[in-house]
Amino acid sequence: MSINSFGHLFRVTTWGESHGPALGATVDGCPPGVPIDEAMIQQWLDKRKPGQNKYTTQRREADEVRILSGVFEGVSTGTPIQLMIENTDQRSKDYGDIKDKFRPGHADITYYQKYGIRDYRGGGRSSARETASRVAAGGLAREAIKAIAPNVQITGYMVQMGPHKIDRDAFDWGQIEQNPFWVPDAKAANVWAEYLDGLRKSGSSVGAIIEVTARGVPAGLGAPVYGKLDTDLAAAMMSINAVKGVEIGEGMSAAMLTGELNADEISMGPDGPVYSSNHSGGILGGISTGQDIVVRFAVKPTSSILTTRKTITKSGEDTEIITKGRHDPCVGIRAVPVGEAMMACVLLDHMLLHRGQVGENQGHIG
Ligand SMILES: Cc1cc2nc3c(=O)[nH]c(=O)nc-3n(C[C@H](O)[C@H](O)[C@H](O)COP(=O)(O)O)c2cc1C
């Protein structure tokens, strides 16, 4: 596999598998002088960590990050930063039964069709264990962003689980940290808890929609055509395991609006342009407007379920499969910090690109 990196100037390469000794990220392009220590990164890994409540996989990983290079006396040196997380709770035997069978809805069949190798231990490289590496890189990106644009706040939360949507009128930022689903609506959290508990006990699973908002992002990040901020955000979110749809601002619903309804009206405020609404999701022409950047992505239901499903073996025989092992009944919960991390990496990358090309010569209104 050759394409394991993303980012232009802030370049992240992830490595490792679900059941190998360790995994991690090599991060190149972090500006020098950014204060960094392991605790700053660990707080985000703790948010993604499995086994924290009954609604996520019961795999127990400490997910402790070690910084192996690129940091000296508490600050980044400008050289590659190597982040490593050891795998400590692998149970390859859980996967013995499915060694020669392909799980419907998982990546087993396509990886085998491409590489001719089957790492059945927890999905190998296709396992979402890989997303721990992204979260570590995202923690680093957040620290570097603080040094460039201290007002930026990146927050992910779930807005839908199966058929249950949040009530936008009840949206409360303060609720997000108060429930196991990162949901900004206390009432929805109670409904979801009962709903997911039922699914979990029956060995089933369900999909979800996650929204990631970046507040305080300055206007001017991104570029027209091939360097669009929305292009890079969409690619970053789509690269997360189980993601099947990404939208920005009004997204797919923009198709239902008229021009009058969709275009955010502009007026002059004391500190610059003010918009009457944010259908654009904070991006116009591939460039940030200074409004909140709003990205949503849909994750499919976990494919590893306890119901018997029809499938085939490596040698081409029809058979059936039940996937045991420890799985997330709704991967959306643990995808929240992953979406935040991808937002952080892309925003930092575009801040560095902007600084390189435009620097202080940005256009000013008023
Ligand atoms: C945070 C997170 C946790 C996941 N946990 C599981 C899991 O426990 N079991 C599983 O079968 N799939 C899980 N997945 C999904 C698989 O990794 C993913 O569906 C698989 O790689 C197939 O790729 P695709 O869905 O992107 O096509 C998880 C995904 C994410 C984002």
Coordinates of C-alpha atoms and ligand atoms in Angstrom, one line a residue:
M1 CA 0.0 0.0 0.0
S2 CA 1.5 3.3 -1.0
I3 CA -1.1 6.0 -0.2
N4 CA -1.0 6.4 3.5
S5 CA -0.4 10.1 3.7
F6 CA -2.6 13.2 3.5
G7 CA -2.0 17.0 3.7
H8 CA 0.1 19.4 1.6
L9 CA 2.4 21.2 4.1
F10 CA 1.2 19.6 7.3
R11 CA 1.7 16.0 6.1
V12 CA 0.5 13.1 8.1
T13 CA 1.5 9.5 7.3
T14 CA -0.2 6.8 9.4
W15 CA 1.2 3.2 9.9
G16 CA 0.3 0.0 11.7
E17 CA -2.5 -2.5 12.0
S18 CA -5.2 -3.5 14.4
H19 CA -3.3 -6.5 15.9
G20 CA 0.3 -5.5 15.3
P21 CA 2.6 -4.4 18.2
A22 CA 1.9 -0.7 17.7
L23 CA 0.6 1.9 15.3
G24 CA 1.1 5.6 14.9
A25 CA 1.6 8.7 12.7
T26 CA 4.6 10.4 11.3
V27 CA 3.9 14.1 11.0
D28 CA 6.0 16.3 8.8
G29 CA 5.7 20.0 8.4
C30 CA 4.7 21.0 11.9
P31 CA 6.0 24.6 12.4
P32 CA 8.9 24.8 15.0
G33 CA 8.4 26.3 18.4
V34 CA 4.9 24.8 19.1
P35 CA 4.7 23.7 22.8
I36 CA 3.9 20.0 22.7
D37 CA 3.8 17.2 25.2
E38 CA 2.2 13.8 25.4
A39 CA -0.6 15.0 27.7
M40 CA -1.8 17.5 25.1
I41 CA -2.3 14.7 22.6
Q42 CA -3.5 12.1 25.1
Q43 CA -6.7 14.1 26.0
W44 CA -8.0 13.6 22.4
L45 CA -7.0 9.9 22.3
D46 CA -8.8 9.4 25.6
K47 CA -12.0 10.7 23.9
R48 CA -11.7 8.0 21.2
K49 CA -10.5 5.2 23.5
P50 CA -12.5 2.0 23.3
G51 CA -14.3 0.4 26.2
Q52 CA -15.3 3.6 28.0
N53 CA -19.0 2.7 28.3
K54 CA -21.3 0.0 27.2
Y55 CA -22.1 1.7 23.9
T56 CA -18.6 1.2 22.4
T57 CA -16.4 -1.9 21.7
Q58 CA -15.2 -3.6 24.9
R59 CA -11.7 -3.9 23.6
R60 CA -9.6 -2.3 26.4
E61 CA -6.7 -0.3 24.9
A62 CA -4.9 2.3 27.0
D63 CA -4.1 4.2 23.8
E64 CA -1.1 5.8 25.4
V65 CA 0.8 8.0 22.9
R66 CA 4.6 8.3 22.9
I67 CA 6.5 11.1 21.1
L68 CA 9.6 9.5 19.6
S69 CA 11.0 12.4 17.6
G70 CA 10.7 16.0 16.6
V71 CA 10.1 17.5 20.0
F72 CA 13.0 18.9 22.2
E73 CA 12.6 20.7 25.5
G74 CA 8.8 20.8 25.2
V75 CA 8.6 22.4 21.7
S76 CA 8.4 21.1 18.2
T77 CA 11.8 21.3 16.4
G78 CA 10.4 21.5 12.8
T79 CA 11.6 18.0 12.0
P80 CA 9.3 14.9 11.6
I81 CA 7.3 14.1 14.7
Q82 CA 6.9 10.4 15.3
L83 CA 3.9 9.4 17.4
M84 CA 3.5 5.8 18.6
I85 CA 0.6 4.0 20.3
E86 CA 1.1 0.4 21.4
N87 CA -1.7 -2.2 20.9
T88 CA -2.1 -3.9 24.2
D89 CA -5.5 -5.8 24.0
Q90 CA -5.3 -7.8 20.8
R91 CA -7.2 -11.1 20.7
S92 CA -6.5 -12.6 17.4
K93 CA -8.3 -15.8 18.4
D94 CA -11.6 -13.9 18.3
Y95 CA -11.2 -13.8 14.5
G96 CA -10.2 -17.5 14.0
D97 CA -13.7 -18.5 12.9
I98 CA -13.8 -15.9 10.1
K99 CA -10.2 -16.5 8.9
D100 CA -11.3 -17.8 5.5
K101 CA -14.6 -16.1 5.2
F102 CA -15.4 -12.5 4.1
R103 CA -17.6 -10.4 6.4
P104 CA -20.4 -8.8 4.3
G105 CA -20.1 -5.0 4.5
H106 CA -16.5 -5.1 5.7
A107 CA -13.3 -4.5 3.7
D108 CA -12.1 -8.2 3.9
I109 CA -13.3 -9.1 0.3
T110 CA -11.9 -6.1 -1.5
Y111 CA -8.6 -6.1 0.4
Y112 CA -8.2 -9.8 -0.7
Q113 CA -9.2 -9.1 -4.2
K114 CA -6.6 -6.4 -4.4
Y115 CA -3.6 -7.7 -2.4
G116 CA -4.2 -11.5 -2.3
I117 CA -3.3 -11.4 1.4
R118 CA -5.8 -11.8 4.3
D119 CA -4.9 -10.2 7.6
Y120 CA -8.0 -11.5 9.4
R121 CA -6.9 -10.3 12.8
G122 CA -9.4 -7.5 13.5
G123 CA -9.3 -6.3 9.9
G124 CA -5.6 -5.5 9.8
R125 CA -5.1 -2.1 8.2
S126 CA -8.8 -1.7 7.4
S127 CA -9.6 -1.7 11.1
A128 CA -10.6 1.6 12.6
R129 CA -7.7 1.2 15.1
E130 CA -5.9 3.2 12.4
T131 CA -8.0 6.2 13.4
A132 CA -6.1 6.4 16.7
S133 CA -3.1 7.6 14.7
R134 CA -5.2 10.4 13.1
V135 CA -6.5 11.5 16.5
A136 CA -2.9 11.8 17.7
A137 CA -1.9 13.8 14.6
G138 CA -5.0 16.0 15.1
G139 CA -4.0 16.7 18.7
L140 CA -0.7 18.0 17.4
A141 CA -2.5 20.1 14.8
R142 CA -4.7 21.7 17.4
E143 CA -1.6 22.9 19.3
A144 CA -0.1 24.3 16.2
I145 CA -3.4 26.0 15.3
K146 CA -3.5 27.7 18.8
A147 CA -0.2 29.4 17.9
I148 CA -1.6 30.7 14.6
A149 CA -5.3 31.4 15.2
P150 CA -6.0 31.1 18.9
N151 CA -9.8 31.7 18.6
V152 CA -10.3 28.5 16.6
Q153 CA -12.6 26.0 18.3
I154 CA -13.2 22.6 16.7
T155 CA -16.2 20.6 18.1
G156 CA -17.7 17.4 16.8
Y157 CA -21.1 15.9 17.9
M158 CA -23.6 13.4 16.7
V159 CA -26.8 14.8 15.1
Q160 CA -28.5 11.5 14.1
M161 CA -28.4 7.9 15.2
G162 CA -30.5 5.5 13.0
P163 CA -33.9 7.2 12.5
H164 CA -33.4 9.5 15.6
K165 CA -32.4 13.1 14.8
I166 CA -31.5 15.8 17.3
D167 CA -33.9 18.7 17.8
R168 CA -32.0 21.7 16.4
D169 CA -34.1 24.0 18.6
A170 CA -32.8 22.3 21.7
F171 CA -29.1 22.5 20.5
D172 CA -26.9 23.1 23.5
W173 CA -23.1 23.1 23.2
G174 CA -22.8 22.5 26.9
Q175 CA -24.6 19.1 26.6
I176 CA -22.0 17.6 24.2
E177 CA -19.6 16.5 27.0
Q178 CA -22.4 15.4 29.3
N179 CA -23.5 12.1 27.6
P180 CA -21.8 9.1 26.0
F181 CA -22.9 10.0 22.4
W182 CA -21.5 13.6 22.2
V183 CA -25.0 14.8 21.4
P184 CA -25.9 18.5 21.9
D185 CA -29.5 17.6 22.9
A186 CA -30.2 16.1 26.4
K187 CA -33.5 14.6 25.4
A188 CA -32.1 12.9 22.3
A189 CA -29.3 11.4 24.5
N190 CA -31.9 9.6 26.6
V191 CA -33.8 8.3 23.6
W192 CA -30.6 7.1 21.9
A193 CA -29.4 5.4 25.0
E194 CA -32.5 3.1 25.1
Y195 CA -32.5 2.6 21.4
L196 CA -28.8 1.6 21.2
D197 CA -29.0 -0.6 24.2
G198 CA -31.7 -2.7 22.5
L199 CA -29.6 -3.0 19.3
R200 CA -26.4 -3.8 21.3
K201 CA -28.1 -6.6 23.3
S202 CA -29.5 -8.1 20.1
G203 CA -26.0 -8.1 18.5
S204 CA -27.1 -5.6 15.8
S205 CA -25.7 -2.2 14.8
V206 CA -26.8 1.1 13.3
G207 CA -25.4 4.1 11.4
A208 CA -25.2 7.8 12.4
I209 CA -24.5 11.3 11.2
I210 CA -21.7 13.4 12.8
E211 CA -21.3 17.1 12.5
V212 CA -18.0 18.9 13.0
T213 CA -18.0 22.7 13.4
A214 CA -14.9 24.9 13.4
R215 CA -15.6 28.3 15.0
G216 CA -13.3 31.3 14.9
V217 CA -11.6 30.3 11.5
P218 CA -10.3 33.4 9.7
A219 CA -11.6 34.3 6.2
G220 CA -9.2 33.5 3.4
L221 CA -8.2 29.8 4.0
G222 CA -8.3 27.6 0.9
A223 CA -7.9 28.2 -2.8
P224 CA -10.1 28.1 -5.9
V225 CA -10.3 25.0 -8.1
Y226 CA -7.9 22.2 -7.0
G227 CA -7.0 23.6 -3.6
K228 CA -10.5 24.1 -2.3
L229 CA -10.9 24.0 1.4
D230 CA -14.1 22.0 0.9
T231 CA -12.3 19.5 -1.4
D232 CA -9.7 18.7 1.2
L233 CA -12.3 18.6 4.1
A234 CA -14.5 16.2 2.1
A235 CA -11.6 13.9 1.2
A236 CA -10.4 13.9 4.8
M237 CA -13.8 13.0 6.2
M238 CA -14.5 10.5 3.5
S239 CA -11.2 8.7 4.3
I240 CA -12.5 7.8 7.7
N241 CA -13.6 4.1 8.0
A242 CA -17.3 3.5 7.4
V243 CA -18.0 7.0 6.1
K244 CA -20.4 6.9 3.1
G245 CA -21.4 10.5 2.7
V246 CA -20.0 14.0 3.4
E247 CA -21.7 17.4 3.1
I248 CA -20.7 20.9 3.8
G249 CA -23.2 23.6 5.0
E250 CA -26.6 23.0 3.4
G251 CA -25.0 20.0 1.5
M252 CA -27.5 17.8 -0.4
S253 CA -30.4 19.9 0.9
A254 CA -29.1 22.9 -1.2
A255 CA -30.7 21.1 -4.2
M256 CA -34.1 21.9 -2.7
L257 CA -33.5 25.6 -2.1
T258 CA -34.1 28.6 -4.4
G259 CA -31.3 31.2 -4.9
E260 CA -33.0 33.6 -2.6
L261 CA -33.1 31.1 0.2
N262 CA -29.6 29.6 -0.2
A263 CA -27.4 32.7 -0.7
D264 CA -26.3 34.1 2.6
E265 CA -27.0 37.9 2.6
I266 CA -24.0 40.2 3.5
S267 CA -24.0 43.4 5.5
M268 CA -21.1 45.4 7.0
G269 CA -20.5 44.9 10.7
P270 CA -18.1 46.7 13.0
D271 CA -15.3 44.2 12.3
G272 CA -16.0 43.3 8.7
P273 CA -18.7 41.4 6.7
V274 CA -21.6 39.8 8.5
Y275 CA -23.8 37.1 7.0
S276 CA -27.5 36.7 7.6
S277 CA -27.2 32.9 7.6
N278 CA -24.7 30.1 6.9
H279 CA -26.0 27.9 4.1
S280 CA -22.5 27.9 2.7
G281 CA -21.1 26.1 5.7
G282 CA -18.4 28.8 6.0
I283 CA -16.9 28.2 2.6
L284 CA -17.4 30.1 -0.7
G285 CA -15.4 29.4 -3.9
G286 CA -13.2 27.0 -1.9
I287 CA -12.2 29.7 0.5
S288 CA -13.3 30.3 4.1
T289 CA -15.7 33.2 4.8
G290 CA -14.9 33.6 8.4
Q291 CA -18.2 32.0 9.5
D292 CA -18.4 28.7 11.2
I293 CA -17.2 25.8 9.0
V294 CA -19.8 23.1 9.2
V295 CA -19.1 19.6 7.9
R296 CA -21.3 16.5 8.3
F297 CA -20.6 12.9 7.5
A298 CA -22.6 9.7 7.6
V299 CA -21.2 6.5 8.9
K300 CA -22.8 3.2 7.9
P301 CA -23.9 0.6 10.5
T302 CA -21.0 -1.6 11.8
S303 CA -20.8 -4.6 9.5
S304 CA -19.6 -7.1 12.2
I305 CA -22.9 -8.3 13.7
L306 CA -24.2 -11.4 15.5
T307 CA -26.9 -12.2 13.0
T308 CA -26.1 -15.1 10.6
R309 CA -25.3 -13.7 7.1
K310 CA -24.6 -15.4 3.8
T311 CA -21.1 -15.1 2.4
I312 CA -18.4 -17.0 0.6
T313 CA -15.0 -18.4 1.6
K314 CA -11.6 -17.6 0.1
S315 CA -11.8 -20.7 -2.1
G316 CA -15.2 -19.6 -3.4
E317 CA -17.7 -21.8 -1.5
D318 CA -21.0 -20.4 -0.3
T319 CA -21.3 -20.4 3.5
E320 CA -22.6 -18.4 6.4
I321 CA -21.0 -16.1 8.9
I322 CA -21.6 -14.7 12.4
T323 CA -19.0 -12.1 13.5
K324 CA -18.1 -12.5 17.2
G325 CA -15.4 -10.4 18.8
R326 CA -15.8 -7.0 20.3
H327 CA -17.4 -4.4 18.1
D328 CA -18.9 -1.0 18.2
P329 CA -22.8 -1.1 17.9
C330 CA -22.6 2.4 16.4
V331 CA -19.3 3.5 15.1
G332 CA -20.6 7.1 15.0
I333 CA -19.8 7.6 18.7
R334 CA -16.0 7.0 18.4
A335 CA -16.0 8.7 15.0
V336 CA -16.7 12.1 16.6
P337 CA -13.1 12.7 17.8
V338 CA -11.8 11.3 14.5
G339 CA -13.8 13.9 12.5
E340 CA -12.5 16.6 14.8
A341 CA -8.9 15.4 14.2
M342 CA -9.3 15.5 10.5
M343 CA -10.8 19.0 10.6
A344 CA -7.8 20.1 12.7
C345 CA -5.3 18.6 10.3
V346 CA -6.9 20.1 7.2
L347 CA -7.3 23.6 8.8
L348 CA -3.7 23.7 9.9
D349 CA -2.6 22.6 6.5
H350 CA -4.5 25.4 4.9
M351 CA -3.3 27.9 7.4
L352 CA 0.3 27.0 6.5
L353 CA -0.5 27.2 2.8
H354 CA -2.1 30.6 3.3
R355 CA 0.8 31.9 5.2
G356 CA 3.2 30.6 2.5
Q357 CA 1.4 32.1 -0.5
V358 CA -0.4 35.2 0.9
G359 CA 1.1 36.0 4.2
E360 CA 0.2 39.6 5.3
N361 CA -1.0 40.6 1.9
Q362 CA -4.6 39.5 2.4
G363 CA -7.5 41.5 1.0
H364 CA -9.3 43.7 3.6
I365 CA -12.9 45.0 3.4
G366 CA -13.9 48.4 4.7
Ligands
LIG1 C1 -14.4 4.7 15.2 C2 -14.8 3.5 14.3 C3 -14.9 2.3 14.9 C4 -15.2 1.2 14.2 N1 -15.4 0.0 14.8 C5 -15.8 -1.1 14.1 C6 -16.0 -2.4 14.7 O1 -15.9 -2.5 16.0 N2 -16.3 -3.4 13.9 C7 -16.5 -3.3 12.6 O2 -16.8 -4.3 11.9 N3 -16.3 -2.1 11.9 C8 -15.9 -1.1 12.7 N4 -15.7 0.1 12.0 C9 -15.9 0.2 10.6 C10 -14.9 -0.5 9.8 O3 -13.5 -0.1 10.1 C11 -15.1 -0.2 8.3 O4 -16.5 -0.3 8.0 C12 -14.3 -1.1 7.4 O5 -13.0 -0.6 7.4 C13 -14.8 -1.2 6.0 O6 -14.5 0.0 5.3 P1 -15.6 1.0 4.8 O7 -16.8 0.9 5.7 O8 -14.9 2.3 4.9 O9 -16.0 0.6 3.4 C14 -15.4 1.3 12.8 C15 -15.2 2.6 12.2 C16 -14.9 3.7 12.9 C17 -14.8 5.0 12.3

